[in-house]
Coordinates of C-alpha atoms in Angstrom, one line a residue:
M1 CA -47.1 -120.6 -16.9
H2 CA -50.7 -119.7 -17.3
A3 CA -51.0 -119.0 -13.6
K4 CA -48.0 -116.6 -13.8
L5 CA -49.5 -114.7 -16.8
R6 CA -52.8 -114.4 -14.9
S7 CA -50.9 -112.8 -11.9
I8 CA -49.2 -110.2 -14.2
V9 CA -52.5 -109.2 -15.8
A10 CA -54.1 -108.9 -12.3
V11 CA -51.3 -106.5 -11.2
L12 CA -51.6 -104.4 -14.3
A13 CA -55.4 -104.2 -13.8
V14 CA -54.9 -103.0 -10.2
L15 CA -52.4 -100.3 -11.4
A16 CA -54.8 -99.1 -14.0
V17 CA -57.6 -98.8 -11.5
G18 CA -55.3 -96.9 -9.2
I19 CA -54.2 -94.4 -11.9
A20 CA -57.8 -93.8 -13.0
T21 CA -58.9 -93.3 -9.4
G22 CA -56.1 -90.8 -8.7
W23 CA -56.9 -88.8 -11.8
A24 CA -60.6 -88.7 -10.8
I25 CA -59.8 -87.5 -7.3
R26 CA -57.5 -84.8 -8.7
E27 CA -60.1 -83.6 -11.1
L28 CA -62.7 -83.5 -8.4
T29 CA -60.7 -81.8 -5.6
L30 CA -58.2 -79.4 -7.3
P31 CA -59.4 -76.0 -8.9
K32 CA -58.9 -75.7 -12.6
T33 CA -56.4 -73.1 -13.9
D34 CA -55.8 -71.6 -17.3
S35 CA -52.4 -72.5 -18.6
F36 CA -50.8 -70.9 -21.7
Q37 CA -47.3 -70.2 -22.9
G38 CA -45.6 -67.1 -21.5
S39 CA -48.3 -66.5 -18.9
N40 CA -46.3 -66.8 -15.7
Y41 CA -46.9 -63.4 -14.1
A42 CA -48.0 -61.7 -10.9
L43 CA -50.6 -59.0 -10.7
V44 CA -49.7 -55.7 -9.1
E45 CA -52.0 -52.7 -8.5
A46 CA -50.8 -49.3 -9.7
Q47 CA -50.7 -46.8 -6.9
E48 CA -50.2 -43.0 -6.4
G49 CA -46.7 -42.3 -5.1
E50 CA -43.5 -40.4 -5.6
L51 CA -40.0 -41.3 -6.7
S52 CA -36.7 -39.5 -6.4
R53 CA -33.0 -40.3 -6.3
D54 CA -30.2 -38.3 -4.9
I55 CA -26.4 -38.8 -4.8
R56 CA -24.7 -37.3 -1.8
L57 CA -21.2 -36.0 -2.6
D58 CA -19.0 -33.2 -1.3
A59 CA -18.7 -30.0 -3.4
S60 CA -15.5 -28.0 -3.3
V61 CA -15.7 -24.2 -3.1
N62 CA -12.7 -22.5 -4.7
W63 CA -11.9 -18.8 -4.4
S64 CA -9.9 -17.6 -7.3
H65 CA -9.8 -14.0 -6.1
S66 CA -8.1 -13.0 -2.9
R67 CA -5.8 -10.3 -1.5
P68 CA -3.4 -10.7 1.5
I69 CA -3.9 -8.5 4.5
F70 CA -0.7 -6.9 5.7
A71 CA 0.1 -4.9 8.8
A72 CA 0.4 -1.2 7.7
T73 CA 2.4 -0.3 10.7
S74 CA 4.4 -2.0 13.5
G75 CA 2.9 -2.4 17.0
V76 CA 0.7 -4.6 19.1
L77 CA -2.4 -6.1 17.5
T78 CA -5.1 -4.7 19.8
E79 CA -8.2 -5.8 18.0
I80 CA -9.4 -8.1 15.2
S81 CA -12.9 -6.9 14.3
T82 CA -14.0 -9.4 11.7
N83 CA -14.8 -13.0 12.2
S84 CA -15.3 -16.1 10.1
N85 CA -19.1 -16.0 10.5
A86 CA -19.7 -12.5 9.0
P87 CA -18.5 -10.9 5.8
T88 CA -16.6 -7.6 5.8
S89 CA -18.3 -4.7 4.1
S90 CA -17.2 -1.3 3.0
G91 CA -16.4 0.9 6.0
D92 CA -16.2 -2.0 8.5
K93 CA -13.4 -1.9 11.0
V94 CA -11.0 -4.7 10.2
L95 CA -8.3 -4.5 12.9
S96 CA -6.5 -2.1 15.3
I97 CA -2.8 -1.8 15.9
D98 CA -1.8 0.1 19.0
M99 CA -5.5 1.1 19.2
R100 CA -5.4 2.8 15.8
P101 CA -8.2 1.2 13.7
A102 CA -8.0 0.3 10.0
F103 CA -11.2 0.2 7.9
A104 CA -12.1 -1.7 4.8
I105 CA -12.3 0.3 1.6
P106 CA -13.3 -1.0 -1.8
G107 CA -10.8 -0.7 -4.5
G108 CA -7.9 -2.4 -6.4
V109 CA -5.2 0.2 -5.5
P110 CA -3.2 -0.9 -2.4
I111 CA -3.0 1.8 0.2
Y112 CA 0.7 2.9 0.0
R113 CA 0.8 6.5 1.1
D114 CA -0.9 9.2 3.2
L115 CA -3.2 11.4 1.1
A116 CA -3.6 15.2 1.6
N117 CA -4.5 18.4 -0.2
G118 CA -3.2 18.5 -3.7
D119 CA -2.4 14.8 -4.1
K120 CA -3.6 13.2 -7.3
G121 CA -4.0 9.6 -8.5
A122 CA -6.1 6.5 -8.7
D123 CA -5.8 6.1 -4.9
V124 CA -7.3 9.5 -4.4
S125 CA -10.2 8.5 -6.7
Q126 CA -10.6 5.4 -4.6
L127 CA -10.8 7.4 -1.4
Q128 CA -13.2 9.9 -2.9
A129 CA -15.6 7.1 -4.0
F130 CA -15.5 5.5 -0.6
L131 CA -16.2 8.8 1.2
A132 CA -19.0 9.7 -1.2
N133 CA -20.7 6.4 -0.6
A134 CA -20.0 6.4 3.2
Q135 CA -21.2 9.9 3.7
D136 CA -24.0 9.8 1.0
T137 CA -22.7 13.1 -0.5
D138 CA -22.2 14.4 -4.0
L139 CA -18.4 14.5 -3.6
E140 CA -16.9 14.5 -7.0
V141 CA -14.6 11.6 -7.8
S142 CA -12.0 13.7 -9.6
G143 CA -8.7 12.0 -8.6
T144 CA -7.5 15.2 -7.0
F145 CA -7.5 15.7 -3.2
D146 CA -9.3 19.1 -2.9
E147 CA -11.2 21.0 -0.3
S148 CA -14.4 19.0 -0.7
T149 CA -12.4 15.8 -0.2
R150 CA -10.8 17.3 3.0
L151 CA -14.2 18.2 4.4
A152 CA -15.7 14.8 3.5
L153 CA -12.7 13.1 5.2
R154 CA -13.2 15.1 8.4
A155 CA -16.9 14.4 8.5
W156 CA -16.2 10.6 8.2
Q157 CA -13.5 10.8 10.9
E158 CA -16.0 12.6 13.2
K159 CA -18.7 10.0 12.5
H160 CA -16.4 7.2 13.7
G161 CA -15.0 9.0 16.7
L162 CA -11.6 9.4 15.2
E163 CA -9.2 12.3 15.7
Q164 CA -9.9 15.1 13.2
S165 CA -7.2 15.4 10.6
D166 CA -6.8 16.8 7.1
V167 CA -4.7 13.7 6.1
A168 CA -6.0 10.3 5.1
V169 CA -3.4 8.2 6.9
A170 CA -2.5 5.1 5.0
S171 CA -2.6 2.8 8.0
S172 CA -6.3 3.8 8.5
F173 CA -7.5 1.9 5.4
I174 CA -7.2 -1.6 4.0
S175 CA -8.2 -1.8 0.3
I176 CA -10.0 -4.9 -1.0
P177 CA -10.9 -5.0 -4.7
E178 CA -14.5 -6.2 -4.0
L179 CA -16.7 -5.9 -0.9
P180 CA -18.2 -7.6 0.9
A181 CA -15.4 -10.1 1.4
Q182 CA -14.5 -12.9 3.7
I183 CA -11.3 -12.4 5.7
T184 CA -9.5 -15.3 7.3
W185 CA -6.6 -14.9 9.6
L186 CA -3.4 -16.8 10.0
D187 CA -3.1 -19.0 13.1
E188 CA -0.4 -16.7 14.5
T189 CA -2.5 -13.6 14.0
Q190 CA -3.7 -13.2 17.6
V191 CA -4.8 -10.2 19.6
G192 CA -1.9 -9.1 21.9
S193 CA 0.8 -10.2 19.5
H194 CA 3.4 -7.9 18.1
V195 CA 3.3 -7.3 14.4
N196 CA 5.7 -5.7 12.0
E197 CA 5.0 -3.4 9.2
G198 CA 4.4 -5.4 6.0
Q199 CA 3.7 -8.6 8.0
R200 CA 1.0 -10.8 6.4
L201 CA -1.9 -11.3 8.8
G202 CA -4.5 -13.1 6.7
D203 CA -6.3 -13.1 3.4
A204 CA -9.5 -11.5 2.0
Y205 CA -11.5 -13.6 -0.4
Y206 CA -14.0 -11.9 -2.7
G207 CA -16.0 -12.2 -5.9
E208 CA -17.8 -15.3 -7.0
P209 CA -16.3 -18.7 -6.0
T210 CA -16.3 -21.7 -8.3
F211 CA -18.1 -25.0 -7.3
T212 CA -16.9 -28.4 -8.4
I213 CA -17.6 -32.0 -7.3
E214 CA -15.1 -34.9 -7.5
S215 CA -17.3 -37.8 -8.4
P216 CA -16.3 -41.5 -8.3
S217 CA -16.7 -43.3 -11.6
A218 CA -19.8 -45.2 -10.6
Q219 CA -21.7 -42.0 -9.8
A220 CA -20.2 -39.9 -12.6
S221 CA -21.5 -42.4 -15.2
I222 CA -25.1 -41.5 -14.3
I223 CA -24.7 -37.8 -13.8
I224 CA -25.5 -35.7 -16.9
P225 CA -25.3 -31.9 -17.6
G226 CA -28.5 -30.0 -16.5
M227 CA -29.1 -32.1 -13.4
K228 CA -29.9 -29.9 -10.4
V229 CA -27.7 -29.9 -7.3
T230 CA -28.5 -28.7 -3.8
L231 CA -25.6 -27.4 -1.8
Q232 CA -26.0 -27.5 2.0
S233 CA -24.0 -24.7 3.6
G234 CA -24.9 -24.7 7.2
D235 CA -28.5 -23.6 7.5
E236 CA -28.5 -22.3 3.9
N237 CA -29.5 -24.4 0.8
W238 CA -28.1 -23.1 -2.5
E239 CA -29.3 -24.4 -5.8
A240 CA -27.1 -25.1 -8.8
Q241 CA -26.9 -27.3 -11.9
V242 CA -24.3 -29.6 -13.5
A243 CA -22.6 -27.7 -16.3
E244 CA -19.8 -30.0 -17.4
I245 CA -18.4 -33.4 -16.6
G246 CA -14.6 -33.7 -17.1
S247 CA -12.9 -36.6 -18.7
P248 CA -12.2 -39.6 -16.4
K249 CA -8.9 -39.5 -14.5
D250 CA -6.6 -42.4 -13.8
D251 CA -8.7 -43.5 -10.9
G252 CA -11.9 -43.3 -12.9
S253 CA -13.2 -40.2 -11.1
S254 CA -14.3 -37.1 -12.9
T255 CA -14.5 -33.4 -12.0
I256 CA -18.1 -32.0 -12.3
T257 CA -18.4 -28.2 -12.7
L258 CA -21.5 -26.5 -11.3
T259 CA -23.1 -23.3 -12.5
P260 CA -26.1 -21.2 -11.3
L261 CA -29.6 -22.2 -12.4
A262 CA -30.8 -20.6 -15.6
D263 CA -32.5 -17.7 -13.9
D264 CA -29.8 -17.0 -11.4
N265 CA -26.5 -15.1 -11.7
S266 CA -24.9 -16.7 -8.7
I267 CA -25.0 -20.0 -6.8
C268 CA -24.4 -18.4 -3.4
G269 CA -25.7 -14.9 -4.1
N270 CA -25.0 -12.4 -1.3
K271 CA -24.0 -15.3 0.9
C272 CA -20.8 -16.1 -0.9
S273 CA -18.7 -14.1 1.5
T274 CA -19.9 -16.3 4.4
I275 CA -17.8 -19.1 3.0
M276 CA -14.3 -18.9 4.5
G277 CA -11.0 -20.3 3.2
S278 CA -9.4 -20.7 -0.2
T279 CA -10.9 -24.2 -0.7
I280 CA -13.5 -25.7 1.5
R281 CA -16.0 -28.6 1.1
I282 CA -19.7 -28.5 1.7
P283 CA -22.2 -31.4 1.4
S284 CA -24.3 -31.5 -1.8
L285 CA -27.1 -33.6 -3.3
V286 CA -27.1 -34.3 -7.0
H287 CA -30.7 -34.9 -8.0
V288 CA -30.3 -37.7 -10.5
V289 CA -34.1 -38.1 -10.5
E290 CA -35.9 -35.1 -9.2
Q291 CA -38.9 -35.8 -6.9
T292 CA -41.7 -37.0 -9.3
T293 CA -45.3 -37.7 -8.2
G294 CA -47.7 -39.8 -10.1
I295 CA -48.9 -43.4 -10.8
V296 CA -46.2 -45.9 -9.7
V297 CA -45.8 -49.4 -11.2
P298 CA -43.0 -51.9 -11.1
T299 CA -40.5 -51.2 -13.9
A300 CA -40.7 -54.9 -14.8
S301 CA -44.4 -54.5 -15.7
I302 CA -43.5 -52.1 -18.6
T303 CA -42.9 -53.8 -21.9
N304 CA -43.0 -53.0 -25.6
G305 CA -46.4 -53.1 -27.4
N306 CA -47.0 -54.4 -30.9
D307 CA -46.0 -51.0 -32.3
G308 CA -42.9 -50.8 -30.2
S309 CA -44.2 -48.2 -27.7
A310 CA -44.2 -48.6 -23.9
V311 CA -47.2 -50.5 -22.6
V312 CA -48.3 -52.4 -19.5
I313 CA -50.5 -55.5 -19.7
S314 CA -53.8 -55.5 -17.8
E315 CA -55.1 -58.4 -15.9
D316 CA -57.1 -59.6 -18.9
G317 CA -54.1 -59.3 -21.3
A318 CA -54.9 -55.9 -22.9
E319 CA -52.1 -53.5 -23.9
L320 CA -52.3 -50.2 -22.0
P321 CA -50.1 -47.5 -23.5
V322 CA -48.0 -45.6 -21.0
T323 CA -45.4 -42.8 -20.9
V324 CA -42.5 -43.4 -18.5
V325 CA -41.8 -40.2 -16.5
A326 CA -39.2 -41.4 -14.0
T327 CA -37.6 -44.7 -12.9
V328 CA -35.9 -45.4 -9.6
G329 CA -34.9 -48.7 -8.0
G330 CA -37.2 -51.0 -9.9
Q331 CA -40.2 -48.7 -9.9
S332 CA -41.4 -46.2 -12.4
V333 CA -43.8 -43.2 -12.5
V334 CA -46.0 -43.5 -15.6
Q335 CA -48.8 -41.6 -17.3
G336 CA -51.6 -43.3 -19.1
I337 CA -53.3 -45.4 -16.5
N338 CA -55.1 -44.7 -13.2
A339 CA -54.4 -45.7 -9.6
G340 CA -56.0 -49.1 -8.9
Q341 CA -55.3 -50.6 -12.3
S342 CA -54.1 -54.1 -12.1
V343 CA -51.1 -54.9 -14.3
R344 CA -49.0 -58.0 -15.0
V345 CA -45.5 -58.3 -13.8
G346 CA -43.5 -60.8 -15.8
A347 CA -46.0 -60.9 -18.6
S348 CA -45.2 -61.4 -22.3
L349 CA -47.2 -60.6 -25.4
G350 CA -47.6 -64.3 -26.2
P351 CA -51.0 -66.2 -26.1
T352 CA -53.5 -64.8 -23.7
P353 CA -56.2 -66.7 -21.8
E354 CA -59.3 -67.8 -23.7
G355 CA -61.6 -64.9 -24.3
S356 CA -58.9 -62.2 -23.8
Q357 CA -58.3 -59.6 -26.4

């Protein structure tokens, strides 16, 4: 019995020596670390950089103003002078039927009759305004076809190599309420085809189009009024801003309406007429976060200070007040610290290492 007890004591003694030896080895070979509650963090160095975030969506261009182009006479379509890449301006040749050309004239009155000496009406005023501008003359816009109008008409005919006449033939003009305009032709409108008087050949789009974006719910939820948008029309970039976000539809999407920037009167300016078709789509970038340059830190390094304001925690545990300028994808541009400043990521405002403030 005594022998067994001595064996147990011997074993316990050996274990105690082993534990003591292991502790001594650990203390002598491993570096000491400061340990405190809430101090599990990584150190990251603030750096100069830039952040931005864009959402790519298609914008719809909708023309609310248009006028159909009709054949003013029957015959063979011998020329189509306009194309989808260039707008039609006042005085431009639009088409020819049986080699007789028709020219674009600004005005809201459809060309419905020949005009000659003594005729009166809004269509006469429309012709006079056109001739005065085209000939750069002081022709009075009186609404009465008089001798001055006849002379201006003949001068214009001569300038364009047309047969001299005292009559403004209706088939020589196509009125469009606003010029320049974009004319698109129907598929069947082809040079060499026979057309009938009154046959619709195409459409003229004019004025200022409207721009909208159909945004899925995920994107619409982060887009707010005032955000800038870049529309990419071919080689042209047009700037706009979000004006209004419509109520969510059944599928969760929303219609976003765009307007010109504050200092602009138009989104597309004098290039609007280069956009063809009643409704087309062009790529756009919604600048959710505009390009911002400054000091970049991980967003996770930003916390609330003792007074509730935004701060980052320095390596020694000090609170450094910052102002968050922009945040994108886990990083933020801040003001208040310099590049090279080490900040804690994952730090809390609990106890700090001994000697820290």
